[in-house]
Coordinates of C-alpha atoms in Angstrom, one line a residue:
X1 CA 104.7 76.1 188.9
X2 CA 103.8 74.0 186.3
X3 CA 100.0 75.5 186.3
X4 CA 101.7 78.9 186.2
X5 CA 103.5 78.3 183.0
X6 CA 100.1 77.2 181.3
X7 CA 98.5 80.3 182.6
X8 CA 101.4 82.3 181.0
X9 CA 101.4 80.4 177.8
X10 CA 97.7 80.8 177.7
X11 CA 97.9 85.0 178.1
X12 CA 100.6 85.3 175.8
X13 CA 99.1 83.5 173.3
X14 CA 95.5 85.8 173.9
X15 CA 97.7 88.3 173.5
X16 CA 99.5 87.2 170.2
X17 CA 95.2 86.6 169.0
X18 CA 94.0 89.8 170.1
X19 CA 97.0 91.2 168.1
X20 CA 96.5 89.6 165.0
X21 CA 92.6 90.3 165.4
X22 CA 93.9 93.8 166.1
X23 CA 95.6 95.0 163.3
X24 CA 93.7 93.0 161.0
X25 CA 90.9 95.0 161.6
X26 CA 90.2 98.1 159.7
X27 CA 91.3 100.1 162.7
X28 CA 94.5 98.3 163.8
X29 CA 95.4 98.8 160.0
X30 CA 94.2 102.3 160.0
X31 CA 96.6 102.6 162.9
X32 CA 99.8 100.9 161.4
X33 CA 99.5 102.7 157.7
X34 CA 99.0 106.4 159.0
X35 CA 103.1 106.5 158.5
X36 CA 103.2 102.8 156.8
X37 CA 105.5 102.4 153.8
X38 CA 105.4 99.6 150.9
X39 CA 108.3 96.7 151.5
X40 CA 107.6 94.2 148.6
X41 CA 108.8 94.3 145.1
X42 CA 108.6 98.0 143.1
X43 CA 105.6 98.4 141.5
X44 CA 105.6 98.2 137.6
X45 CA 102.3 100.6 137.2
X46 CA 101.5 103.4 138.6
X47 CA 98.5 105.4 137.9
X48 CA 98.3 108.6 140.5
X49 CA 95.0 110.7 140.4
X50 CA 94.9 114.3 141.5
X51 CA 91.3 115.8 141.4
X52 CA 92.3 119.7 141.8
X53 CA 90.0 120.9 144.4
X54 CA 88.5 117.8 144.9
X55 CA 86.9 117.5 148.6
X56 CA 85.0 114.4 149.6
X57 CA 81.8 117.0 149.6
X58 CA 82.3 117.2 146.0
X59 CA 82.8 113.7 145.7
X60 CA 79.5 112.9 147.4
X61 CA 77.9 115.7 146.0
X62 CA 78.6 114.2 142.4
X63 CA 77.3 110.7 143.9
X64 CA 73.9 111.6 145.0
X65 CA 73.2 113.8 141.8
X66 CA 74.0 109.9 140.1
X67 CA 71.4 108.8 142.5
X68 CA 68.5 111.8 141.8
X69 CA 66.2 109.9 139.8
X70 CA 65.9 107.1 143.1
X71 CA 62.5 107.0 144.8
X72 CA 64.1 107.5 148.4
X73 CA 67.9 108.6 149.7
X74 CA 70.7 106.6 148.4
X75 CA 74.4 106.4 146.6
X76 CA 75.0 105.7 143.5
X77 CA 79.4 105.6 144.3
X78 CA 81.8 106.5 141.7
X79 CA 84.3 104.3 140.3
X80 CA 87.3 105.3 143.1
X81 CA 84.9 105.4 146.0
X82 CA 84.7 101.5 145.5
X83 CA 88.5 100.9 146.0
X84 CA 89.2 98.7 149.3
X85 CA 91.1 101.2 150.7
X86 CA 90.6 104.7 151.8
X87 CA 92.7 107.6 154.0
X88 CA 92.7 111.4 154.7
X89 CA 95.2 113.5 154.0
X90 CA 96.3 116.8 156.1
X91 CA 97.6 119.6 153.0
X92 CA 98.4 122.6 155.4
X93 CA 101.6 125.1 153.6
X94 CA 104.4 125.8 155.3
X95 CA 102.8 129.6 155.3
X96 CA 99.6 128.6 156.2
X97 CA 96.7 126.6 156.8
X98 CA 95.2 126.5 154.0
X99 CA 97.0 126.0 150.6
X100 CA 97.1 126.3 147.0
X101 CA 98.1 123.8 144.1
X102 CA 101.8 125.3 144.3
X103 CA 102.6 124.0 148.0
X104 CA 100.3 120.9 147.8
X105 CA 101.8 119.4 144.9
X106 CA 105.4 120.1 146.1
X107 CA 104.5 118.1 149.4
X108 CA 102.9 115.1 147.6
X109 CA 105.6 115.2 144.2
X110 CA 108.9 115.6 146.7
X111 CA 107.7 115.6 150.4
X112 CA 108.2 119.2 151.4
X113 CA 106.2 121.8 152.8
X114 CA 106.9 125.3 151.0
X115 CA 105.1 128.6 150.7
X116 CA 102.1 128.9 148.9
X117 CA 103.3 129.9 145.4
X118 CA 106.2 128.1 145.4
X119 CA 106.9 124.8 143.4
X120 CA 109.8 122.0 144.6
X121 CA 111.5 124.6 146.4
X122 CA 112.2 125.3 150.0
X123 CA 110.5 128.6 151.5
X124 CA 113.6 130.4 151.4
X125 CA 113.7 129.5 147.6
X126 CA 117.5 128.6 148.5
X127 CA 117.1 124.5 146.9
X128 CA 115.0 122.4 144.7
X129 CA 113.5 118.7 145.6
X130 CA 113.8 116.2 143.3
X131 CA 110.0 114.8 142.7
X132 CA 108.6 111.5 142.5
X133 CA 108.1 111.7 139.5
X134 CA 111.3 112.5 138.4
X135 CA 113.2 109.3 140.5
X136 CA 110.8 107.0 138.9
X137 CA 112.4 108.5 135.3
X138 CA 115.9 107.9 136.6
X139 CA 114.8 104.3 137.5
X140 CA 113.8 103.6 134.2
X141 CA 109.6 104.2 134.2
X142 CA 108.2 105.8 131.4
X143 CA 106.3 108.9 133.1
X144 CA 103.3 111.0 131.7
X145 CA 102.0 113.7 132.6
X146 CA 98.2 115.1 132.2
X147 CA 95.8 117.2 132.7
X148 CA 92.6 119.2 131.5
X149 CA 94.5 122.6 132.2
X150 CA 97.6 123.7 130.7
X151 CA 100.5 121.5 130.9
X152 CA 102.8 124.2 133.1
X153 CA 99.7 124.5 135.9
X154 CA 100.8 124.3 138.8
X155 CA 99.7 120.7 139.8
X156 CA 101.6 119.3 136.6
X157 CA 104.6 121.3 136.6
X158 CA 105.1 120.0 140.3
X159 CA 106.2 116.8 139.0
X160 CA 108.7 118.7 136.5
X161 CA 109.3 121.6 137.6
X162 CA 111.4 123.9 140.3
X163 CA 109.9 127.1 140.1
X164 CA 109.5 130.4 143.2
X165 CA 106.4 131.0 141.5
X166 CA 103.6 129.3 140.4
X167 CA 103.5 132.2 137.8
X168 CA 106.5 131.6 136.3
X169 CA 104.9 129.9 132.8
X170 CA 107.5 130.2 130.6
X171 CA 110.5 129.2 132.7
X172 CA 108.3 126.1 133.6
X173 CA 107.6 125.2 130.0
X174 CA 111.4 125.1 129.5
X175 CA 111.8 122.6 132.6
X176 CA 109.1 120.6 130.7
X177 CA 111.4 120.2 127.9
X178 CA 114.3 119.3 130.0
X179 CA 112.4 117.1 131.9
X180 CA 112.7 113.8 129.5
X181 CA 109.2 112.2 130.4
X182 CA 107.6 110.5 127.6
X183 CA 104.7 112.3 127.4
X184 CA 102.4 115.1 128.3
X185 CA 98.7 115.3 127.4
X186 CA 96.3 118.1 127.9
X187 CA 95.9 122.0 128.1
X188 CA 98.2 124.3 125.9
X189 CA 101.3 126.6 127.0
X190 CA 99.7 129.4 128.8
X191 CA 103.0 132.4 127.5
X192 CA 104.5 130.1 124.6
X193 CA 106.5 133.0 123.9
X194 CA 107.0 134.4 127.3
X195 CA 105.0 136.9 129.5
X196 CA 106.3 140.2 127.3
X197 CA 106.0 137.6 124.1
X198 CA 109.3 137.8 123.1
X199 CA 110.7 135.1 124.4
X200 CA 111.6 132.4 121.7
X201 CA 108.7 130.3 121.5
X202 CA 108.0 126.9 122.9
X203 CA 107.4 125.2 119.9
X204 CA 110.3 125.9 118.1
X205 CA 112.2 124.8 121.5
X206 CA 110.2 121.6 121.9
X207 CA 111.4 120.6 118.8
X208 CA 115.4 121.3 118.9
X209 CA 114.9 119.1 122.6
X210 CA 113.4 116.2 120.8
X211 CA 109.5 116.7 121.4
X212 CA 107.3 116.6 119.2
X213 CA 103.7 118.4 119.8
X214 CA 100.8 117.4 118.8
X215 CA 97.4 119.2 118.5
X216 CA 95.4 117.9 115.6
X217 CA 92.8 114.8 116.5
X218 CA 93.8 113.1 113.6
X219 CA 97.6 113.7 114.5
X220 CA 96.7 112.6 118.1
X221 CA 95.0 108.9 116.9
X222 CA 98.0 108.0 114.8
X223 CA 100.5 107.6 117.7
X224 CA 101.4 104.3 118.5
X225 CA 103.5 102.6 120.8
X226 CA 107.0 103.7 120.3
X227 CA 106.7 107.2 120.1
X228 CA 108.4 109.3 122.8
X229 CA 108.7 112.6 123.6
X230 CA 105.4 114.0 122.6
X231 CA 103.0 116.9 124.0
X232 CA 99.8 116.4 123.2
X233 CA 97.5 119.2 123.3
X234 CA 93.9 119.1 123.1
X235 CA 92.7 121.4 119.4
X236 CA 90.1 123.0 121.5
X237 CA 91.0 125.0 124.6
X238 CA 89.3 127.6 126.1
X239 CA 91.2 131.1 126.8
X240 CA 93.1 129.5 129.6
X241 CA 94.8 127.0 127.5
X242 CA 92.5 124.4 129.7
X243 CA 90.3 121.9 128.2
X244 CA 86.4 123.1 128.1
X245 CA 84.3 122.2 130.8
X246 CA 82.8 119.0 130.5
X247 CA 79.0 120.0 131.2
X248 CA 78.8 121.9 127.9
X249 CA 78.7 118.4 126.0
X250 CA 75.3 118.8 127.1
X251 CA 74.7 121.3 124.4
X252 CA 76.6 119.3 121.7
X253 CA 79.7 121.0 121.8
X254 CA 82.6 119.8 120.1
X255 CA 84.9 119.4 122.8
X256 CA 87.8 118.0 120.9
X257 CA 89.7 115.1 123.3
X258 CA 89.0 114.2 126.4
X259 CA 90.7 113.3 129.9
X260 CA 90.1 109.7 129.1
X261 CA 91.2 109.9 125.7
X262 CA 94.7 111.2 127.2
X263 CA 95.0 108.3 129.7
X264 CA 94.1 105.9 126.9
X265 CA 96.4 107.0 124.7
X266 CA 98.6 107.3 128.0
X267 CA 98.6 104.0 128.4
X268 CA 99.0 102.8 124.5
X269 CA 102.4 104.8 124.2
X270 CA 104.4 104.0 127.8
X271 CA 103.3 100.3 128.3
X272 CA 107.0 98.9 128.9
X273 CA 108.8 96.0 130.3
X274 CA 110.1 99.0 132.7
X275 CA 106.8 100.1 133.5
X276 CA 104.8 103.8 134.1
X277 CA 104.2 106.2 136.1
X278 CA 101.2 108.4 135.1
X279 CA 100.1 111.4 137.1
X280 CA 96.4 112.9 135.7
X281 CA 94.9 116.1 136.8
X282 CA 91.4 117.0 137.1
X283 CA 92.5 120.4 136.9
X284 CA 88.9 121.9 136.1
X285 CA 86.9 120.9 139.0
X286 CA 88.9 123.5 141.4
X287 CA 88.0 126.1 138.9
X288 CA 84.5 125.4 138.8
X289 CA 84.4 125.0 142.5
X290 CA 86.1 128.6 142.6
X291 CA 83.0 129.7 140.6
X292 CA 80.6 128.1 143.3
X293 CA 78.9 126.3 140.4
X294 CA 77.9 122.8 141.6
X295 CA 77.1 121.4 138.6
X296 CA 79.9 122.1 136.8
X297 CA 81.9 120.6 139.6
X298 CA 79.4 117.7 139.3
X299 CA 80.3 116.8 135.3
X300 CA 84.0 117.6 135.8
X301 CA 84.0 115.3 139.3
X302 CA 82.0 112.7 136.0
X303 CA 84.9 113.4 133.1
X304 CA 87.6 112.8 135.7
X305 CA 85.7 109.5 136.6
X306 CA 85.8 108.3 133.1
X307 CA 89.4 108.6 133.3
X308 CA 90.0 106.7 136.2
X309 CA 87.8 103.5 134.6
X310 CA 90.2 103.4 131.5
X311 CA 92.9 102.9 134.4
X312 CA 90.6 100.5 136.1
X313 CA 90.4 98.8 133.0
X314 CA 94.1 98.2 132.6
X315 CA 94.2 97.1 136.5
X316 CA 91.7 94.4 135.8
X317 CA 94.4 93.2 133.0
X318 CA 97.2 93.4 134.9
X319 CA 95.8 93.5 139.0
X320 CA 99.2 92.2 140.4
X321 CA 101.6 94.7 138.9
X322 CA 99.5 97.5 139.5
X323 CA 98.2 100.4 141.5
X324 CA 96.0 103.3 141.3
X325 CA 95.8 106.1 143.9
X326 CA 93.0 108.7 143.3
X327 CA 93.3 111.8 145.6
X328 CA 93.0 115.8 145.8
X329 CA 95.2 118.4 146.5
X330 CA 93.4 120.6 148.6
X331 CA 89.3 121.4 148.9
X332 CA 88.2 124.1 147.2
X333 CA 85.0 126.1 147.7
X334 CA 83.7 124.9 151.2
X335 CA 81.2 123.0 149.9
X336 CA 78.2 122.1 151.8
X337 CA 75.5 119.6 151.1
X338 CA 72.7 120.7 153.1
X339 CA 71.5 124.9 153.2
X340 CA 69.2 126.7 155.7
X341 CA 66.6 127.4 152.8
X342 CA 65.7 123.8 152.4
X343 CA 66.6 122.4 156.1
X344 CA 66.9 119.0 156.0
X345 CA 66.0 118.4 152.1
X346 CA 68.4 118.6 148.9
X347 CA 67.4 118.4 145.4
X348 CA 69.7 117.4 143.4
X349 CA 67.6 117.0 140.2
X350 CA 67.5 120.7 140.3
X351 CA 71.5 120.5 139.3
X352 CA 70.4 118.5 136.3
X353 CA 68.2 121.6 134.4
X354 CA 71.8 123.4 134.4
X355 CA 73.4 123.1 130.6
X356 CA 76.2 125.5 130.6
X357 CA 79.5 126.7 132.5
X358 CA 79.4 129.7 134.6
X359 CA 82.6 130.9 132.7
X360 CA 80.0 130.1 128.7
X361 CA 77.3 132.1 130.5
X362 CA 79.9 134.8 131.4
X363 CA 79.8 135.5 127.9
X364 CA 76.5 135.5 127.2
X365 CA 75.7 138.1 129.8
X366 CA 79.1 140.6 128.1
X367 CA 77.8 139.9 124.4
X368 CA 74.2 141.6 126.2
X369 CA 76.3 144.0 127.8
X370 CA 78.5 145.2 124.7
X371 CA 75.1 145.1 122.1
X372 CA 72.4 147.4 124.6
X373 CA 72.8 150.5 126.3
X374 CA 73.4 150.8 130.1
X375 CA 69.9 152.5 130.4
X376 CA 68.0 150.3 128.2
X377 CA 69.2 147.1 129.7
X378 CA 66.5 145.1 131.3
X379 CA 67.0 141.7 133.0
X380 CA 63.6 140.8 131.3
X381 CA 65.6 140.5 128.1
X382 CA 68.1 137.4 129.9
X383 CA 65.5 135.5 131.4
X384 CA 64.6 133.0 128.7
X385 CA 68.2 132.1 128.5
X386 CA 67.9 131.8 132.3
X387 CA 65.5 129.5 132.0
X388 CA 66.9 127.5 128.8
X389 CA 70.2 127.3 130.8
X390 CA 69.3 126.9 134.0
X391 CA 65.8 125.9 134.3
X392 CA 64.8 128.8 136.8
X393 CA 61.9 130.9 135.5
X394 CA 59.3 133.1 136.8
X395 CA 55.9 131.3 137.1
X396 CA 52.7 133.4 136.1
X397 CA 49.8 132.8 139.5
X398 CA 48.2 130.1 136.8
X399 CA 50.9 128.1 136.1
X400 CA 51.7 127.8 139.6
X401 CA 48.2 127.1 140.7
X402 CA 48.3 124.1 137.9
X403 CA 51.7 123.3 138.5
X404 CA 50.9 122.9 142.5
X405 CA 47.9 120.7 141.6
X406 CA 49.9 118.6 139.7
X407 CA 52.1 118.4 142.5
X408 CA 49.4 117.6 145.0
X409 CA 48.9 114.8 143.1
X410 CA 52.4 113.5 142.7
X411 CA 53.6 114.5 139.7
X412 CA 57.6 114.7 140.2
X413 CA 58.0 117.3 137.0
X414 CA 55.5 119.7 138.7
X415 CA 57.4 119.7 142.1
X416 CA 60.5 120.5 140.5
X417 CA 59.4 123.3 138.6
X418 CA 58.1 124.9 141.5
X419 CA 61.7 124.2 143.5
X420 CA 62.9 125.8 140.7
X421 CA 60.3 128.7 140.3
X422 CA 61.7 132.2 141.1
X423 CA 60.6 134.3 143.8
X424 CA 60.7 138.0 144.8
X425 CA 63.5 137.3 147.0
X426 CA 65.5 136.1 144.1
X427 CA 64.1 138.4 141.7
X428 CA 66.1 141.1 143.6
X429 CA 68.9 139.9 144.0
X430 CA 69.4 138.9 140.3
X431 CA 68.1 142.6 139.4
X432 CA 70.8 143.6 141.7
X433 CA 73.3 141.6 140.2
X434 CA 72.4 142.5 136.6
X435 CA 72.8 146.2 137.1
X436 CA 76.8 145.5 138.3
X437 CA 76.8 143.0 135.4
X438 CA 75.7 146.0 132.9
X439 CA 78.8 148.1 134.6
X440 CA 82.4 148.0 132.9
X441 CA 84.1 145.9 135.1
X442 CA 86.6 148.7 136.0
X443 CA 83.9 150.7 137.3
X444 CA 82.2 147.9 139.3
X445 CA 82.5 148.3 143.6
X446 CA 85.8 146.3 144.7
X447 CA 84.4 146.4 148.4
X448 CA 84.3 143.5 150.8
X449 CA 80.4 143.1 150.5
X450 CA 80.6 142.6 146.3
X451 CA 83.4 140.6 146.8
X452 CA 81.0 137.9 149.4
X453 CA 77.9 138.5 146.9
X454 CA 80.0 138.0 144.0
X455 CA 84.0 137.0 144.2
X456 CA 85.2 138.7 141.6
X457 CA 83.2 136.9 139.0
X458 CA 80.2 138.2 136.7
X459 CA 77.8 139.3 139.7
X460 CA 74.7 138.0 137.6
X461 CA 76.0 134.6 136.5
X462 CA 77.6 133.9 139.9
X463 CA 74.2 134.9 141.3
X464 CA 72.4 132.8 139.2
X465 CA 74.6 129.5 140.6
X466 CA 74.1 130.2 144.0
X467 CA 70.1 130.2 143.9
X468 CA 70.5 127.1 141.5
X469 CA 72.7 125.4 143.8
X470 CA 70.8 126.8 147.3
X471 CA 67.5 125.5 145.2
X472 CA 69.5 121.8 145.1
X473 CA 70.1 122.2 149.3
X474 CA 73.9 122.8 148.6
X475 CA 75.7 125.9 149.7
X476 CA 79.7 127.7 149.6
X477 CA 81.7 129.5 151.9
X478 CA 84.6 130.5 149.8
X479 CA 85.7 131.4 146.4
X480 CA 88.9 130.2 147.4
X481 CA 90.5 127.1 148.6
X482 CA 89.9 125.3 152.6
X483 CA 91.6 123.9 154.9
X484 CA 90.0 120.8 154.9
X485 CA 91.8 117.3 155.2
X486 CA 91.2 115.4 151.5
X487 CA 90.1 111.6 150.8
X488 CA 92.8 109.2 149.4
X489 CA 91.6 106.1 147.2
X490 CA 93.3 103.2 146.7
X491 CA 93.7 99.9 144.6
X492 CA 95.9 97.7 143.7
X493 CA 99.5 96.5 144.7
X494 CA 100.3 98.1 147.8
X495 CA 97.4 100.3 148.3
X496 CA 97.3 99.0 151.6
X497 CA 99.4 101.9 153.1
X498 CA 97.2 105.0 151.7
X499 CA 95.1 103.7 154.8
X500 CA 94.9 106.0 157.7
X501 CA 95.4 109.6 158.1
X502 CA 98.6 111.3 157.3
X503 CA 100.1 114.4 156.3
X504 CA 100.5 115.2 152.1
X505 CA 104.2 114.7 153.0
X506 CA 103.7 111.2 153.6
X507 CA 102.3 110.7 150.6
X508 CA 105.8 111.3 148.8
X509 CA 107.2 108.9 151.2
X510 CA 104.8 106.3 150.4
X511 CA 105.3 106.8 146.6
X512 CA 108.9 106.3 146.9
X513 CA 108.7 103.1 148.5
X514 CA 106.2 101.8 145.6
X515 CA 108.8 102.3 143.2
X516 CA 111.8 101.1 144.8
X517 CA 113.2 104.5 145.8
X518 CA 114.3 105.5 149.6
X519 CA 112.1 107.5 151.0
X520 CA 114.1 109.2 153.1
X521 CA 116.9 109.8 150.9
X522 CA 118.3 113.5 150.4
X523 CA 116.3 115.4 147.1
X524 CA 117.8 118.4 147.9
X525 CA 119.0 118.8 144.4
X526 CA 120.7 122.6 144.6
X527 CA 124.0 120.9 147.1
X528 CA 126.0 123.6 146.2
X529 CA 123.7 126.0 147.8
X530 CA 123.9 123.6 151.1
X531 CA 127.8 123.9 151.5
X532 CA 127.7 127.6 150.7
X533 CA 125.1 128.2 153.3
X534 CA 126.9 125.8 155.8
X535 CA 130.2 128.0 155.1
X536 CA 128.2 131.7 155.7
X537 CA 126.9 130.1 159.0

């Protein structure tokens, strides 16, 4: 009896071993945080990352172009990818499988699935959630708000905003200014003055709310701690109201301010005894994925980067009072590293000869357009820019034969000029796309084959990308968004529970409980709605 007792002892204390081992491992944790929450003491600072668009494909795309210069395959990881702890995150709508900025951000910001379209509202567009974002202002953080599109996006105004549409600009910029955060950095107002523009404008209702904007560098420097209630707006924005991509530094653009400079600056103005809460936007890197161009992605994927080391920065000050989560909304693009073309090679040194945006080349190719004659256009005339821009040329038998000689005996240069030489293949299709380039874009086909060539872009620019980018072994399925689950990076107080794989929904839930708030808590915020539909039923 006495023997049996041990025995028992001994098992149950195996048990209690295994256990611990268990769920100290990375997969017992991965098990426990899938729907884990945070008990401990509210966070103070909160730093919350949303790349737009931002798969892990792009995210290792953007890593092995760091790494192209190595003699053999390896990773040279971004700043985030380094965090100690890593999930995936479902973002399926309520309408569908695959979602846009709308939907995603109202499950991450309040917890809800909605349509696609729709911002912190239900599907019926009956109520509006209360976000995150907002119950961290009621419990006394200071909250920003940034991003390198405009500042009534979608992905910012879903921490603000209660909108049925997406679209709804100027009724979203008036929740901005009703919203009482501290401070929004970024893009412009995309219909200032509403979309007839006759609305009364933004600027004059910013002020009679107590905001004060902000779009002059000089201006933007001289705020200090203490101010509150400002919109800062970047002095140079493309015709989006978005930030310019970050690739055409590369030509020495004046870009104005940058993501960084916004979380910097972030970071100077709501440091507190109360503490932040910070969302920043990558917005750019969905549009550029939209575009299929890869390196554009790449430099954006870079510039968001630099904006999550000035937060790292901070962390390192202060690692036991705060926490930075670095995630995506949805994947945009399909993105595929590896292409039938080049098997089971990529090059992606080829992505480096690539100096300008698609959308900067766009122009190019209409300024050609508007200055020749339909008949005397000749895709002759582009190709030095093509090659200046893009580094893909056509190679004359001599220079090849040279150039493969040079190759033969090792020289790197040599072998990429020839991965980047055109061929007749190529040729075509860019003479192809040049001739529906040369077309007003009214009278260009609006069939289902130019929309897979093409997706609604300038056919020659968009062609241009995709040889670049099949050159560089990488490849697209979509102009539009996927389906696909998205990474989640973590560090810092708490960042335990972004571990596992859970739905966007639960990443509301888990925000909550790092600031104190219950996570399960009613934010149904139109009640009146409630009792009146309880009453009809």
């Amino acid at each position: 009896m006495k023997m049996d007792r041990i025995i028992s002892k001994a098992l149950l204390l195996s048990v209690l071993i295994l256990t611990f081992v268990f769920f100290s491992s990375p997969l017992g944790i991965a098990l426990q945080s899938s729907s884990s929450l945070y008990k401990g003491k509210p966070v103070k600072y909160i730093f919350w990352f949303i790349g737009d668009g931002m798969g892990l494909n792009h995210v290792y795309l953007t890593e092995t172009f760091l790494s192209r210069n190595s003699q053999s395959p390896s990773i040279q990881k971004l700043s985030f990818t380094q965090f100690p702890n890593t999930g995936l995150m479902t973002t399926y709508a309520a309408d569908s499988y695959i979602t846009d900025s709308a939907s995603a951000i109202t499950a991450m910001a309040s917890g809800k699935k909605t349509n696609d379209g729709v911002i912190n509202m239900d599907p019926q567009l009956k109520f509006k959630y209360k976000t995150v974002a907002e119950t961290a202002r009621d419990l006394g953080y200071k909250v920003g708000v940034l991003t390198s599109v405009s500042i009534d996006h979608a992905t910012p105004a879903g921490m603000y905003a209660h909108q049925p549409s997406r679209n709804k600009y100027y009724e979203i910029a008036l929740e901005l200014f009703e919203s009482k955060f501290d401070y929004f950095g970024g893009g412009g107002f995309l219909q200032p003055k509403g979309k007839d523009g006759k609305q009364k404008d933004v600027y004059e209702i910013a002020k009679e709310k107590g905001y004060r904007i902000v779009d002059k560098i000089d201006e933007f420097w001289k705020l200090r701690k203490g101010d509150s209630k400002v919109v800062a707006i970047n002095p140079i924005l493309d015709s989006s109201k978005a930030l310019p991509y970050a690739i055409n530094r590369l030509r020495g653009i004046d870009m104005g301010l940058s993501l960084a400079d916004f979380t910097r600056k972030a970071i100077e103005l709501l440091d507190n005894p109360n503490g932040f809460f910070i969302m920043v936007e990558g917005g750019k890197i969905d549009w550029a994925a939209h575009a299929n161009d890869a390196a554009t992605v790449i430099y954006d994927v870079l510039d968001f980067n630099e904006a999550i080391k000035v937060a790292l920065e901070f962390y390192k000050k202060k690692p036991f009072e705060t926490l930075i989560i670095v995630t995506a909304d949805h994947e945009t693009g399909g993105l595929s590293i590896g292409y039938a073309g080049t098997r089971y090679e990529i090059y992606p040194e080829v992505l480096s000869y690539q100096k300008i945006s698609y959308d900067e080349f766009s122009k190019i190719v209409n300024d050609y357009r508007g200055r020749v004659k339909k008949e005397e256009a000749k895709l002759s005339d582009l190709l030095p820019q093509i090659k200046e821009y893009f580094g893909l040329e056509v190679l004359s038998p001599e220079v090849k034969k040279e150039l493969e000689n040079k190759a033969r005996s090792g020289d790197k240069e040599a072998k990429i000029r020839l991965q980047l030489a055109l061929n007749d293949m190529e040729l075509d299709e860019l003479e192809k796309a040049f001739r529906l380039s040369m077309m007003d874009p009214k009278e260009r086909p609006n069939d289902y084959k130019t929309y897979l060539l093409y997706g609604g872009y300038d056919p020659l620019t968009v062609t241009i990308t995709h040889i670049l980018n099949q050159k560089a072994g990488i490849s697209w399925t979509s102009y539009s968004h996927t389906g696909m689950p998205v990474p989640v990076y973590a560090v810092g107080v708490g960042s335990y529970i972004f571990a596992g794989y859970y739905d966007n929904t639960d990443l509301y839930k888990k925000l909550m409980s790092l600031i104190g708030a219950d996570p399960y808590k009613d934010n149904t915020l139109s009640l009146a709605n409630i009792k009146e539909l309880a009453l009809s039923k």
